[in-house]
Short mmCIF file of C-alpha atoms in Angstrom, two decimals:
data_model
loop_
_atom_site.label_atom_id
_atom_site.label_comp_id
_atom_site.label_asym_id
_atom_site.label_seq_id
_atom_site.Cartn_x
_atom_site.Cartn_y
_atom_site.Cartn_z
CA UNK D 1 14.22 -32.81 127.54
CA UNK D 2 13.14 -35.56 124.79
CA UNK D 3 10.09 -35.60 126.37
CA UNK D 4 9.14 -31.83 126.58
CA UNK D 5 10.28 -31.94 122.44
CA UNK D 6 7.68 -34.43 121.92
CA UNK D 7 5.25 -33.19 123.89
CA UNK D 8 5.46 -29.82 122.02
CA UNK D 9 5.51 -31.87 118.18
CA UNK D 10 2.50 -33.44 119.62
CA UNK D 11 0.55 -30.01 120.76
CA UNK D 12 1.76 -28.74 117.48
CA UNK D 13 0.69 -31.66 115.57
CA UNK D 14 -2.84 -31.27 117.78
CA UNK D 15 -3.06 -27.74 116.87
CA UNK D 16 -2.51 -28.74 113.43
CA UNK D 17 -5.55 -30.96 112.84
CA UNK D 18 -7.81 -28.64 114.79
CA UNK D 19 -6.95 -25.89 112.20
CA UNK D 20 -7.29 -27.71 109.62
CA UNK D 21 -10.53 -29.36 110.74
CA UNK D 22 -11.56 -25.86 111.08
CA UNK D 23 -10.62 -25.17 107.67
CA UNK D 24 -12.27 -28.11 106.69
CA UNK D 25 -15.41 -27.23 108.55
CA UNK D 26 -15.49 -23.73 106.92
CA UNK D 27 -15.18 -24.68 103.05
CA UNK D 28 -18.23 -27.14 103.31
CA UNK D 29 -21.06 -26.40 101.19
CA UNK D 30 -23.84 -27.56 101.90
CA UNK D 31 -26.09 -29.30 99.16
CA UNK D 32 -29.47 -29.59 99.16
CA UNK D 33 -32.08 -29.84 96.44
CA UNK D 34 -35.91 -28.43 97.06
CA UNK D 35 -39.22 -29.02 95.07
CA UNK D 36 -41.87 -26.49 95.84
CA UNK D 37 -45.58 -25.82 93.84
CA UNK D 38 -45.37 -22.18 93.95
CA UNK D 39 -49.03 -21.38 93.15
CA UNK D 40 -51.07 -20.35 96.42
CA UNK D 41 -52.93 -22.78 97.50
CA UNK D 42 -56.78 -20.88 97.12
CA UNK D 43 -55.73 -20.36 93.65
CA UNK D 44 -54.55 -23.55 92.98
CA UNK D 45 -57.58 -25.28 94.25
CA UNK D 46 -59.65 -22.83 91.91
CA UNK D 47 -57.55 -23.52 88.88
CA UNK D 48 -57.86 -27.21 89.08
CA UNK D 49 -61.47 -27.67 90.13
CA UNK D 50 -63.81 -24.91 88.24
CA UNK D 51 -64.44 -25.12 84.46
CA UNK D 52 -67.29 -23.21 83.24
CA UNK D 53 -69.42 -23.43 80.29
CA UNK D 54 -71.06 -19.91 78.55
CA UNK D 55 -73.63 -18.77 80.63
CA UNK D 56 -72.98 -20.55 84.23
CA UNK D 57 -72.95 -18.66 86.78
CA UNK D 58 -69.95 -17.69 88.61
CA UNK D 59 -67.89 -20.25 91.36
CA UNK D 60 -66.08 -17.74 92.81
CA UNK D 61 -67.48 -16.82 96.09
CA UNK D 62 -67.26 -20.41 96.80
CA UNK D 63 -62.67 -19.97 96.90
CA UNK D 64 -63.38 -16.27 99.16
CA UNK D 65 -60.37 -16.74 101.62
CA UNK D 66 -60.34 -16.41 104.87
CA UNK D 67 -57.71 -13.57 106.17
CA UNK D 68 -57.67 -11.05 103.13
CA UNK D 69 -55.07 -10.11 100.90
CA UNK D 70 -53.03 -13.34 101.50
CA UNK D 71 -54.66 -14.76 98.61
CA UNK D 72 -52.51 -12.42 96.45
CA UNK D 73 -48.90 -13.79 97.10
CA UNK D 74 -47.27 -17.41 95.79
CA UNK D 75 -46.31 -20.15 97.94
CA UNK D 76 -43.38 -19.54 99.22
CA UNK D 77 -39.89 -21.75 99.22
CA UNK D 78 -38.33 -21.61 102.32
CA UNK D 79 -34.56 -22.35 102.22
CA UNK D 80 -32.72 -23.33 105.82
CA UNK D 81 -29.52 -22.34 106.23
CA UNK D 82 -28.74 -24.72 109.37
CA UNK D 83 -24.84 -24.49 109.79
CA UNK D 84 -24.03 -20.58 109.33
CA UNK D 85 -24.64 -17.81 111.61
CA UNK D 86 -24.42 -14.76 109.45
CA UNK D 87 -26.24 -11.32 108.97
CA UNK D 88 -26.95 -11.08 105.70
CA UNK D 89 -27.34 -13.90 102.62
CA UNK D 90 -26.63 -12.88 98.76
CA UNK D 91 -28.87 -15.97 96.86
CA UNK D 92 -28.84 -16.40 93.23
CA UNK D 93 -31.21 -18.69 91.47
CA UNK D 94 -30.93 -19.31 87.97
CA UNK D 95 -32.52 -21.53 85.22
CA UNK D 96 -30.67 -24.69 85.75
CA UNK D 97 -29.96 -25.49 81.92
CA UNK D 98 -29.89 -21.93 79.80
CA UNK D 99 -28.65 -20.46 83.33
CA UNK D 100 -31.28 -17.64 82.15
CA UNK D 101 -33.76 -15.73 84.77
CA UNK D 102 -31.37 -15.18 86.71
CA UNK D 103 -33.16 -14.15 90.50
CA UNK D 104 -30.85 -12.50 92.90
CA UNK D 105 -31.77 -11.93 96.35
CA UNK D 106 -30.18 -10.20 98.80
CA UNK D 107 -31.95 -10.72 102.42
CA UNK D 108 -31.07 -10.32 106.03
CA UNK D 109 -31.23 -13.08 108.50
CA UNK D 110 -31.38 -13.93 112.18
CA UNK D 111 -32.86 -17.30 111.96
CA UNK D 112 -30.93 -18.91 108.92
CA UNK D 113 -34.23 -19.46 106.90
CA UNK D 114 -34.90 -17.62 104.04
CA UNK D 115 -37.97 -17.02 101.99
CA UNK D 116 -38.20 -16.72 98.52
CA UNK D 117 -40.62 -16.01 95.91
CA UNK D 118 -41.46 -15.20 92.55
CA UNK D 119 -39.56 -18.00 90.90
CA UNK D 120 -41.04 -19.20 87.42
CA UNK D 121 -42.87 -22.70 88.14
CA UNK D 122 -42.63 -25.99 85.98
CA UNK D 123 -38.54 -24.91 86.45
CA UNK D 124 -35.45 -26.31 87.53
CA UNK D 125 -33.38 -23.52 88.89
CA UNK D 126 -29.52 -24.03 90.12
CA UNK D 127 -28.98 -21.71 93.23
CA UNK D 128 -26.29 -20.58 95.57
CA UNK D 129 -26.39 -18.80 99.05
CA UNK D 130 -23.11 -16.78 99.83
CA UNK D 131 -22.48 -14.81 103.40
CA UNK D 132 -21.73 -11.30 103.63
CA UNK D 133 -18.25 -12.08 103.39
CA UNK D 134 -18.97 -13.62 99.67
CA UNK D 135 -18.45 -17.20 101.54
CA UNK D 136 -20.56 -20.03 99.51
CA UNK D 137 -22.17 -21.84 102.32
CA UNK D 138 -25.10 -23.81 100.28
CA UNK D 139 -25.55 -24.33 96.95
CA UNK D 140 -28.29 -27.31 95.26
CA UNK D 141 -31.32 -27.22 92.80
CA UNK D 142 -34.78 -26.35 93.37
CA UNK D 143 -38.01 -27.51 91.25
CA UNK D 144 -40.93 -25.85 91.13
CA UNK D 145 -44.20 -26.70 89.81
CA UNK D 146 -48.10 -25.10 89.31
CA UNK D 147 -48.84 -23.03 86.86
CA UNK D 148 -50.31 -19.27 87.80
CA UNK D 149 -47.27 -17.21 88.33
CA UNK D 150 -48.42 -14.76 91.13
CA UNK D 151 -45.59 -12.78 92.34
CA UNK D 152 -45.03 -10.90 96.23
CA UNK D 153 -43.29 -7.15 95.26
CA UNK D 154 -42.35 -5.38 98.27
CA UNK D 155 -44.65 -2.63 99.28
CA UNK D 156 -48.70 -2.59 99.54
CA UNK D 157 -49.34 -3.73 95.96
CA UNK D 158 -52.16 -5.81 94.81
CA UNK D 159 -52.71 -8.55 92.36
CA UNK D 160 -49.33 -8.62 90.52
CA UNK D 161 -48.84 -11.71 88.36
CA UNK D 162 -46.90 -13.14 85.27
CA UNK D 163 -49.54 -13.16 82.71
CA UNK D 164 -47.37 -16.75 81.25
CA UNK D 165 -48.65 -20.40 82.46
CA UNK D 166 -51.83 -20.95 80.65
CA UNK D 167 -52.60 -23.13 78.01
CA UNK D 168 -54.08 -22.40 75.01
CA UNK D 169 -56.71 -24.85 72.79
CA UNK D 170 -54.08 -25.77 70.16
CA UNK D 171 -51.38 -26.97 72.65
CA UNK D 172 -49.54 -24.56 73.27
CA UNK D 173 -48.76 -22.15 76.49
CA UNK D 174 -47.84 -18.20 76.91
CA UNK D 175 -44.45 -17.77 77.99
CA UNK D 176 -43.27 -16.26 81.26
CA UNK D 177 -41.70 -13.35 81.67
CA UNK D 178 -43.08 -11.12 79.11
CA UNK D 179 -45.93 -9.84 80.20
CA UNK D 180 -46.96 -8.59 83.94
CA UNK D 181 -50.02 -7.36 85.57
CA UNK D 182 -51.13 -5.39 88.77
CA UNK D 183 -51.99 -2.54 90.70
CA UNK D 184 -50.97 0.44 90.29
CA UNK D 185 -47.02 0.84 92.11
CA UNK D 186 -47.79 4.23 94.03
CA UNK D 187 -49.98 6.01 95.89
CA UNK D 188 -52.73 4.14 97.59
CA UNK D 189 -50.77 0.66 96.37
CA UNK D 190 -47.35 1.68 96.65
CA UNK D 191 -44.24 -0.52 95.94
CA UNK D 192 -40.79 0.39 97.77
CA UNK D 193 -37.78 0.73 95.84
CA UNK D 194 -36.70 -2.97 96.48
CA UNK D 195 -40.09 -3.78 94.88
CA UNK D 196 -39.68 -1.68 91.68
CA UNK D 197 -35.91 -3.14 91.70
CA UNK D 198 -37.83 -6.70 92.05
CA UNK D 199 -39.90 -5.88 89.19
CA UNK D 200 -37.08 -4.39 87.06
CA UNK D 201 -34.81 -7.54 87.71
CA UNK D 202 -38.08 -9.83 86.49
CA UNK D 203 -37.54 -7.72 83.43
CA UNK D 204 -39.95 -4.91 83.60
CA UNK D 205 -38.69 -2.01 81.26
CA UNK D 206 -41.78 -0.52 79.97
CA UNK D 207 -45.04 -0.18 81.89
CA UNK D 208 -48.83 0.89 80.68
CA UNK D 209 -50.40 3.15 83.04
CA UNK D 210 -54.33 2.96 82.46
CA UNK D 211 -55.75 5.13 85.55
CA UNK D 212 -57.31 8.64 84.45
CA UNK D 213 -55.60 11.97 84.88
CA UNK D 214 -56.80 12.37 88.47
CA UNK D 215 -55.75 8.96 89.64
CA UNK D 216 -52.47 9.23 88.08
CA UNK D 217 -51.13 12.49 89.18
CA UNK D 218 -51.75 11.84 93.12
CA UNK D 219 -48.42 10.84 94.33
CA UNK D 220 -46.68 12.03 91.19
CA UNK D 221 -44.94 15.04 90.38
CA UNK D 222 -46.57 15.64 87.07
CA UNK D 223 -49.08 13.20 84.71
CA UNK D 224 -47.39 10.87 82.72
CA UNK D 225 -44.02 10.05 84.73
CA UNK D 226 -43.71 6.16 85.38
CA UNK D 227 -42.60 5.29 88.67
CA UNK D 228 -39.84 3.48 87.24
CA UNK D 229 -38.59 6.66 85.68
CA UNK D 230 -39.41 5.83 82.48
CA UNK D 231 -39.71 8.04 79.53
CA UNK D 232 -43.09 9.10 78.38
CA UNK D 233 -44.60 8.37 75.46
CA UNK D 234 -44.69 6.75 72.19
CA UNK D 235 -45.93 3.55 70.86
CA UNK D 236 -42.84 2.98 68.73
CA UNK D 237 -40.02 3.20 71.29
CA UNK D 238 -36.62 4.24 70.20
CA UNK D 239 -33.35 2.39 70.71
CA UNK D 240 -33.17 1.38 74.23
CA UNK D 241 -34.64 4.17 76.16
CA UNK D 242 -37.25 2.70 78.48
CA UNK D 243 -40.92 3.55 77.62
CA UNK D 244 -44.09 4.48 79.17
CA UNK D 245 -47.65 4.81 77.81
CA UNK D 246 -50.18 6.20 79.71
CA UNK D 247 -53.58 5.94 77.98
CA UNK D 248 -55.57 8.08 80.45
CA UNK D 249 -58.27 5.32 81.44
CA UNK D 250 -59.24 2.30 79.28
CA UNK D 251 -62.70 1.51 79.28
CA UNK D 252 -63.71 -1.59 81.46
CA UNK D 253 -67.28 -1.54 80.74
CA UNK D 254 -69.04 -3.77 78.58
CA UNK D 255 -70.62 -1.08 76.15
CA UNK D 256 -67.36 0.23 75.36
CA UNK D 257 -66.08 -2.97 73.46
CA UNK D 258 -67.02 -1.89 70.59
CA UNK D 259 -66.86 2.00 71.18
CA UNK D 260 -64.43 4.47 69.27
CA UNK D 261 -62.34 5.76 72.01
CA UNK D 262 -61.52 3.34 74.16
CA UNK D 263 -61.08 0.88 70.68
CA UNK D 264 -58.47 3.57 70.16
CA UNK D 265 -56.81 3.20 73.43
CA UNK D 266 -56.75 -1.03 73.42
CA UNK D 267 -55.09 -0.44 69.72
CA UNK D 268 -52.70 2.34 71.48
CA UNK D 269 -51.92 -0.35 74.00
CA UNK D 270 -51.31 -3.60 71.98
CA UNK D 271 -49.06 -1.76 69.66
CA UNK D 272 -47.17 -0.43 72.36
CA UNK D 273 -46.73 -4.25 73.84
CA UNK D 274 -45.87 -5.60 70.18
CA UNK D 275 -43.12 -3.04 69.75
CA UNK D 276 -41.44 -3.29 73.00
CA UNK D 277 -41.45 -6.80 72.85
CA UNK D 278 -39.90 -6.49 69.43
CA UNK D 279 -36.89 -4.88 71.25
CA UNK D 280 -36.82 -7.53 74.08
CA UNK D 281 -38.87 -5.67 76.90
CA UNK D 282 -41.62 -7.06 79.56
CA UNK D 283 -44.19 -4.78 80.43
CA UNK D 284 -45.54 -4.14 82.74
CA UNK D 285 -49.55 -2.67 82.93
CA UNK D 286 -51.85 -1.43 85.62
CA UNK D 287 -54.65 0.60 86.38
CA UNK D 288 -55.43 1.46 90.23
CA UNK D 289 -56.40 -2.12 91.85
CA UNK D 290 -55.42 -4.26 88.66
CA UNK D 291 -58.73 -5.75 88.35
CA UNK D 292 -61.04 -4.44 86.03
CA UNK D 293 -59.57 -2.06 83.58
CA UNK D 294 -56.46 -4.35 83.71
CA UNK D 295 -58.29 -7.40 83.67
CA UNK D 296 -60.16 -6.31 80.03
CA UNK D 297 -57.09 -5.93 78.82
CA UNK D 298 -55.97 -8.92 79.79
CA UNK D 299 -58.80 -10.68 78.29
CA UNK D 300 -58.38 -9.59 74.67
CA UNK D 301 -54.86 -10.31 74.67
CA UNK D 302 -55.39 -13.83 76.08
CA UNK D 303 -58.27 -14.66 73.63
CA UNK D 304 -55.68 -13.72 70.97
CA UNK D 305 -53.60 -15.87 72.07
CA UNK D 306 -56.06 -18.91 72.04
CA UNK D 307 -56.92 -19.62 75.23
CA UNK D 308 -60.19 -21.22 75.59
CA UNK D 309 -63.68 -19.97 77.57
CA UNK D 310 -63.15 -21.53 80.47
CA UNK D 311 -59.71 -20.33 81.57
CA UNK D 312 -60.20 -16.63 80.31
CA UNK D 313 -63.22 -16.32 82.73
CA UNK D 314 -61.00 -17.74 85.39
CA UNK D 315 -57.93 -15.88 84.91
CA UNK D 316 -60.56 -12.85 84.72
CA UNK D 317 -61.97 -13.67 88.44
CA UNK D 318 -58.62 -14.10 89.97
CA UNK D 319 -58.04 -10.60 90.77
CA UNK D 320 -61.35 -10.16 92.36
CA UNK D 321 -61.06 -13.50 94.76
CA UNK D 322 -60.62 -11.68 97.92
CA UNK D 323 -63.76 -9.72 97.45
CA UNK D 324 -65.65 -11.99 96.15
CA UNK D 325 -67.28 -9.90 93.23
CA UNK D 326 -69.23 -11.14 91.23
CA UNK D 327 -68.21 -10.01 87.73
CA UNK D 328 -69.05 -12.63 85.34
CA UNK D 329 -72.28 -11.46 83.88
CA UNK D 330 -69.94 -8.59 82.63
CA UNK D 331 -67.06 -10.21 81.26
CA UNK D 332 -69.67 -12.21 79.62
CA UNK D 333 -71.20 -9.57 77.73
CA UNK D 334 -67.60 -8.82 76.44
CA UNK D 335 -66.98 -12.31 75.17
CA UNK D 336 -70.51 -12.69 73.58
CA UNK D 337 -69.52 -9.33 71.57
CA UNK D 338 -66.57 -11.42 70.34
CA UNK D 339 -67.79 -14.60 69.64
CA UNK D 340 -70.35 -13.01 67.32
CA UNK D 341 -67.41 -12.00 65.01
CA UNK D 342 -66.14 -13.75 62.25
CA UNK D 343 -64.40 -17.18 62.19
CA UNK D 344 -64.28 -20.59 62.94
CA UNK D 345 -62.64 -20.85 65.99
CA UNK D 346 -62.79 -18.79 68.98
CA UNK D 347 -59.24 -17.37 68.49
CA UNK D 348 -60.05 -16.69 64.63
CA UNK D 349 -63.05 -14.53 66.51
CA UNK D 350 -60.71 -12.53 68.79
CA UNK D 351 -58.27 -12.09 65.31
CA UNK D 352 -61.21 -10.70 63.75
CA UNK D 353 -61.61 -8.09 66.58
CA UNK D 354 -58.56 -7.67 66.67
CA UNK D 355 -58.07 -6.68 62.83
CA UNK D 356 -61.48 -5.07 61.70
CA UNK D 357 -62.62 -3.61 65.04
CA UNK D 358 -59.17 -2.36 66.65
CA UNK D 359 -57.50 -1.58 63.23
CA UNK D 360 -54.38 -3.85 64.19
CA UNK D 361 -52.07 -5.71 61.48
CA UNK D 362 -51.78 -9.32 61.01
CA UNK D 363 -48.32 -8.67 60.91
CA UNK D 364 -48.35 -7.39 64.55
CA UNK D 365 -50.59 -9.53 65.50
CA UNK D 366 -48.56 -12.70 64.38
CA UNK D 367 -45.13 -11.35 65.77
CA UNK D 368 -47.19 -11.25 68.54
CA UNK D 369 -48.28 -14.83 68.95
CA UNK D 370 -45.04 -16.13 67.62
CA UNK D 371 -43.15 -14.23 70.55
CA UNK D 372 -45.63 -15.07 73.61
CA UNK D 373 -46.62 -18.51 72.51
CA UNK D 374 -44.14 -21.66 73.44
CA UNK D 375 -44.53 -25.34 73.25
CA UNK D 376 -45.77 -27.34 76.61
CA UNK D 377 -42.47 -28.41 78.12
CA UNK D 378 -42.49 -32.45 79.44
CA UNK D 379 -44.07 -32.46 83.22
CA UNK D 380 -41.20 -32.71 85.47
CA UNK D 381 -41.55 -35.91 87.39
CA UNK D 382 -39.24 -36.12 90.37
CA UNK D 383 -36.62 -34.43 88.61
CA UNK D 384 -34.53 -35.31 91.80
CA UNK D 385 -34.54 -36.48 95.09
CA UNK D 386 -33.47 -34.47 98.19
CA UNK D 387 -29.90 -35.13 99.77
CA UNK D 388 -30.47 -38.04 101.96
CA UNK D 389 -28.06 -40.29 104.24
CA UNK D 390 -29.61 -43.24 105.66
CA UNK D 391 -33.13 -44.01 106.92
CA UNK D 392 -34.13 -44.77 109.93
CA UNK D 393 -37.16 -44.98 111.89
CA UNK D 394 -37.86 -42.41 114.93
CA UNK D 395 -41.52 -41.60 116.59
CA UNK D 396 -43.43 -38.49 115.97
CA UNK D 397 -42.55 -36.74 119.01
CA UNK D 398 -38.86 -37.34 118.81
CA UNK D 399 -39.11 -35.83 115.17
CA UNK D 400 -41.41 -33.12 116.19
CA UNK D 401 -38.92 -30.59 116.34
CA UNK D 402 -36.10 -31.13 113.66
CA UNK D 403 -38.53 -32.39 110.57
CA UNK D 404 -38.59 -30.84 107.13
CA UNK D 405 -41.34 -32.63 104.53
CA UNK D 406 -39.29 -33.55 101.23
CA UNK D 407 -39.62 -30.14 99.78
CA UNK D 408 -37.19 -28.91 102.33
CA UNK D 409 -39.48 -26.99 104.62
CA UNK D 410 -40.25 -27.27 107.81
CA UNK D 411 -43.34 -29.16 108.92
CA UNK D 412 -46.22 -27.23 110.08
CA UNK D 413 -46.59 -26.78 113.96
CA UNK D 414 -43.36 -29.15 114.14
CA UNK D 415 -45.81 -32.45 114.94
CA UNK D 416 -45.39 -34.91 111.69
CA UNK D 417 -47.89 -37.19 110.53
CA UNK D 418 -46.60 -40.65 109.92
CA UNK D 419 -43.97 -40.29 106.56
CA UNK D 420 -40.98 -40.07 105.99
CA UNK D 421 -39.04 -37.12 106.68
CA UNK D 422 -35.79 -35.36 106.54
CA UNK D 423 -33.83 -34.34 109.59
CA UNK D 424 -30.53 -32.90 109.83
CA UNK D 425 -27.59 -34.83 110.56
CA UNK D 426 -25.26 -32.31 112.17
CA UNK D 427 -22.59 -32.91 109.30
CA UNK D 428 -23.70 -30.84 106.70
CA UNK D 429 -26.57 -32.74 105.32
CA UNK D 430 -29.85 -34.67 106.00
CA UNK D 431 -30.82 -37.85 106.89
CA UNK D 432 -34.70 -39.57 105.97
CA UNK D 433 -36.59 -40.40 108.68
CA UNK D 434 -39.71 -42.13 108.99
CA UNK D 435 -41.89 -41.10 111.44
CA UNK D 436 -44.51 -43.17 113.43
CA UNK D 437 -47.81 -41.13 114.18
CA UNK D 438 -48.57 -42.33 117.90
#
C-alpha cells in the first residue's frame, strides 16, 4: 500500500516537472539581434561607384539589371522564427533609443520566416514578434545600414522611395521620413489597401498628384480625389484635415524651367510641402511612373537643400535604372539653367531660383531647410554582435543546411563558404560555427 502511495507522489511529482517544463518551454523568448544593409544591391553598387562631373556622359546603362522591376524594392531582412508553429505573427519594430518610427507588421506564416522591409537604414530598431494569441515568442535588435531608402508597398507600384539619406556639401543629410516619392497608387500602378495603410503608417498624410486631368480621373470617381481619401485642395491646409494638391501636370521638360505656368505649379507645390510639414505631415508626390515629372521635382528641392552635382544626377537616374534611359543630357539642361543664377555656391544658385524665379519666401524656404536638414549621425560600427553560444568547428556540408551568415539570414543555396556561421542550437538560441569549405 506504501508502495502504490509512492508510486503515485512520484507520477505526480513526474507530471509536475513535465508541466512545468512545458511552462517553461512556452514563456521563452527568444533573442536574437540582426544587422542588415537595406539598400538593393544594383543601387548600392551605383551609389558607391559613379560620380560624375558636368558634362559626362551618363553610367547608367552600365547598372541595367537583369530580371526587371526587382531593382525597385530594398534588401530585405529576413527574421526566422525557428521554435513556434503559428499562423499569423504581429512584429513591431521601433527606433531603439526615441522608440519613434514605430513599424508594425502584421504577416501570415507557414514557414516561420518573415520578411520585412522598409525600415529606415543607419538605425538601430528594438523589435518584438508576438503569435496570434498575443504570445511574445522573439524579441532582439536589428541594425541596418546603406543609405537610399527604397521602400516595397504592396500592390504594382513603381519607384517609391524616402527622399532622406543623402548628403549634402556642407555636412549635413535630409532626414527620413518626410518626404516620399513614386508612382502614381492607382490605376495602371495600383497599391492595395495594405499598401496605402503601409504608406499611411510611414507617415504619409498629404500627397501631390502631378498627372494631367486625363491620367488622373481613370480609376477615380471624379478629378482631384486622393486615393488616400484625402481632402482636395489648398496650399495652406487647415487644422488636421489631411490634404491633397493636384497640380494637373508639372512640366518635366527642360524649356519649361523657366516658363510661367509650370513656375506657377513648382511654387504651388513647394508651398504646399512647407506648410504641411509645418503641421507635422510627410507627403507624399507622384505623377504616373514617378520618374520624370516626379523626378524634376525632386531635383529642385534637393538642390535647395545642398546636395552637390554629382548625387542630384544620380538620385535623378535611379528611377529610370530598369530601362535604362538615357536622360542626362536633359536633366543637364535643367541644372545649367540654374547654375547660371546668382550666387556663390551651387545651393545659393538653387535659392536664387528659388526666390526670384518661383516667387518663394526666404522664410519658407529656411523653415524648409531647417526641418529636412539633420546632422550626419556617427557610423554605426558593430553596434552588436548576434546571440552566440560556443564555437565550434563543423565542415561545409554538415552546415549546409542549418547556416545563417551573421546578419541572421539564411545562406544562399544552403552551401557556406568557409566562415563562421550561426546555427541553431535547439534551445532557443544560436551557436557560431565555423565552417570548412572542402
Amino acid at each position: 500500500m506504501k508502495n502504490k502511495c509512492y508510486l503515485k507522489q512520484g507520477l505526480s511529482l513526474i507530471v509536475m516537472l513535465i508541466m512545468g517544463s512545458a511552462v517553461g518551454r512556452a514563456q521563452q523568448v527568444l533573442e536574437l539581434n540582426y544587422k542588415v544593409n537595406v539598400e538593393n544591391e544594383i543601387v548600392k553598387r551605383y551609389m558607391r561607384e559613379v560620380s560624375y562631373m558636368p558634362g559626362e556622359p551618363s553610367r547608367l546603362a552600365d547598372y541595367k539589371p537583369y530580371g526587371g522591376l526587382v531593382v525597385y524594392y530594398p534588401n530585405p531582412l529576413v527574421i526566422d522564427v525557428p521554435y513556434y508553429r503559428t499562423d499569423s505573427l504581429h512584429i513591431v519594430c521601433c527606433d531603439a533609443t526615441t522608440h519613434e518610427d514605430s513599424i508594425v507588421y502584421d504577416v501570415f506564416t507557414d514557414d516561420n520566416k518573415v520578411t520585412l522591409y522598409n525600415l529606415i537604414p543607419q538605425r538601430t530598431y528594438y523589435y518584438e514578434v508576438k503569435d496570434d494569441a498575443g504570445q511574445l515568442l522573439q524579441k532582439g535588435q536589428i541594425a541596418t545600414s546603406g543609405q537610399v531608402r527604397m521602400l516595397r508597398i504592396d500592390g504594382n507600384v513603381l519607384n517609391v522611395r524616402d527622399l532622406g539619406g543623402i548628403e549634402t556639401t556642407d555636412g549635413m543629410r535630409i532626414r527620413y521620413g518626410k518626404l516620399f516619392r513614386g508612382s502614381e497608387l492607382n490605376w495602371a500602378y495600383e497599391a492595395t489597401p495594405e499598401g496605402l495603410a503601409m504608406l499611411r503608417q510611414l507617415g504619409v498624410d498629404a500627397e501631390i498628384d502631378m498627372r494631367n486631368y486625363r491620367e488622373a480621373i481613370d480609376n477615380q470617381a471624379q478629378s482631384g480625389v486622393s486615393v488616400f481619401g484625402f481632402h482636395g485642395s489648398s496650399s495652406t491646409p487647415a487644422g488636421e484635415v489631411p490634404t491633397y494638391l493636384y497640380t494637373n501636370d508639372s512640366g518635366q521638360i527642360p524649356s519649361n524651367i523657366d516658363t510661367y505656368l509650370w513656375k506657377y505649379k513648382w511654387r504651388q507645390e513647394f508651398e504646399f510641402i512647407v506648410n504641411n510639414l509645418r503641421v507635422g505631415r510627410g507627403i507624399y508626390y507622384h505623377c504616373i511612373y514617378g520618374r520624370d515629372r516626379t523626378g524634376y521635382l525632386s531635383f529642385l528641392l534637393e538642390g535647395l537643400l545642398g546636395v552637390p552635382y554629382s548625387e542630384l544626377i544620380k538620385d535623378y537616374e535611379l528611377s529610370f535604372m530598369t530601362t535604362g534611359l538615357d536622360k542626362k543630357e536633359s536633366i543637364d539642361e535643367v541644372f545649367n539653367f540654374i547654375d547660371g543664377m546668382e550666387g556663390e555656391t551651387l545651393r545659393d544658385r538653387f535659392n536664387s531660383y528659388f526666390r526670384t524665379k518661383l516667387g518663394v519666401s526666404q522664410e519658407d524656404i529656411d523653415f524648409f531647410c531647417a526641418e529636412m536638414l539633420e546632422e550626419i549621425p556617427e557610423e554605426q560600427e558593430n553596434p552588436f554582435t548576434p546571440t552566440a553560444i560556443d564555437e565550434r568547428p563543423v565542415s561545409a556540408a554538415a552546415g549546409a543546411a542549418v547556416c545563417y551568415d551573421l546578419s541572421g539570414r539564411r545562406v544562399s543555396g544552403g552551401q557556406p563558404r568557409g566562415g563562421i556561421y550561426l546555427q541553431p542550437d535547439g534551445q532557443g538560441g544560436y551557436r557560431k560555427v565555423v565552417s570548412r569549405q572542402r
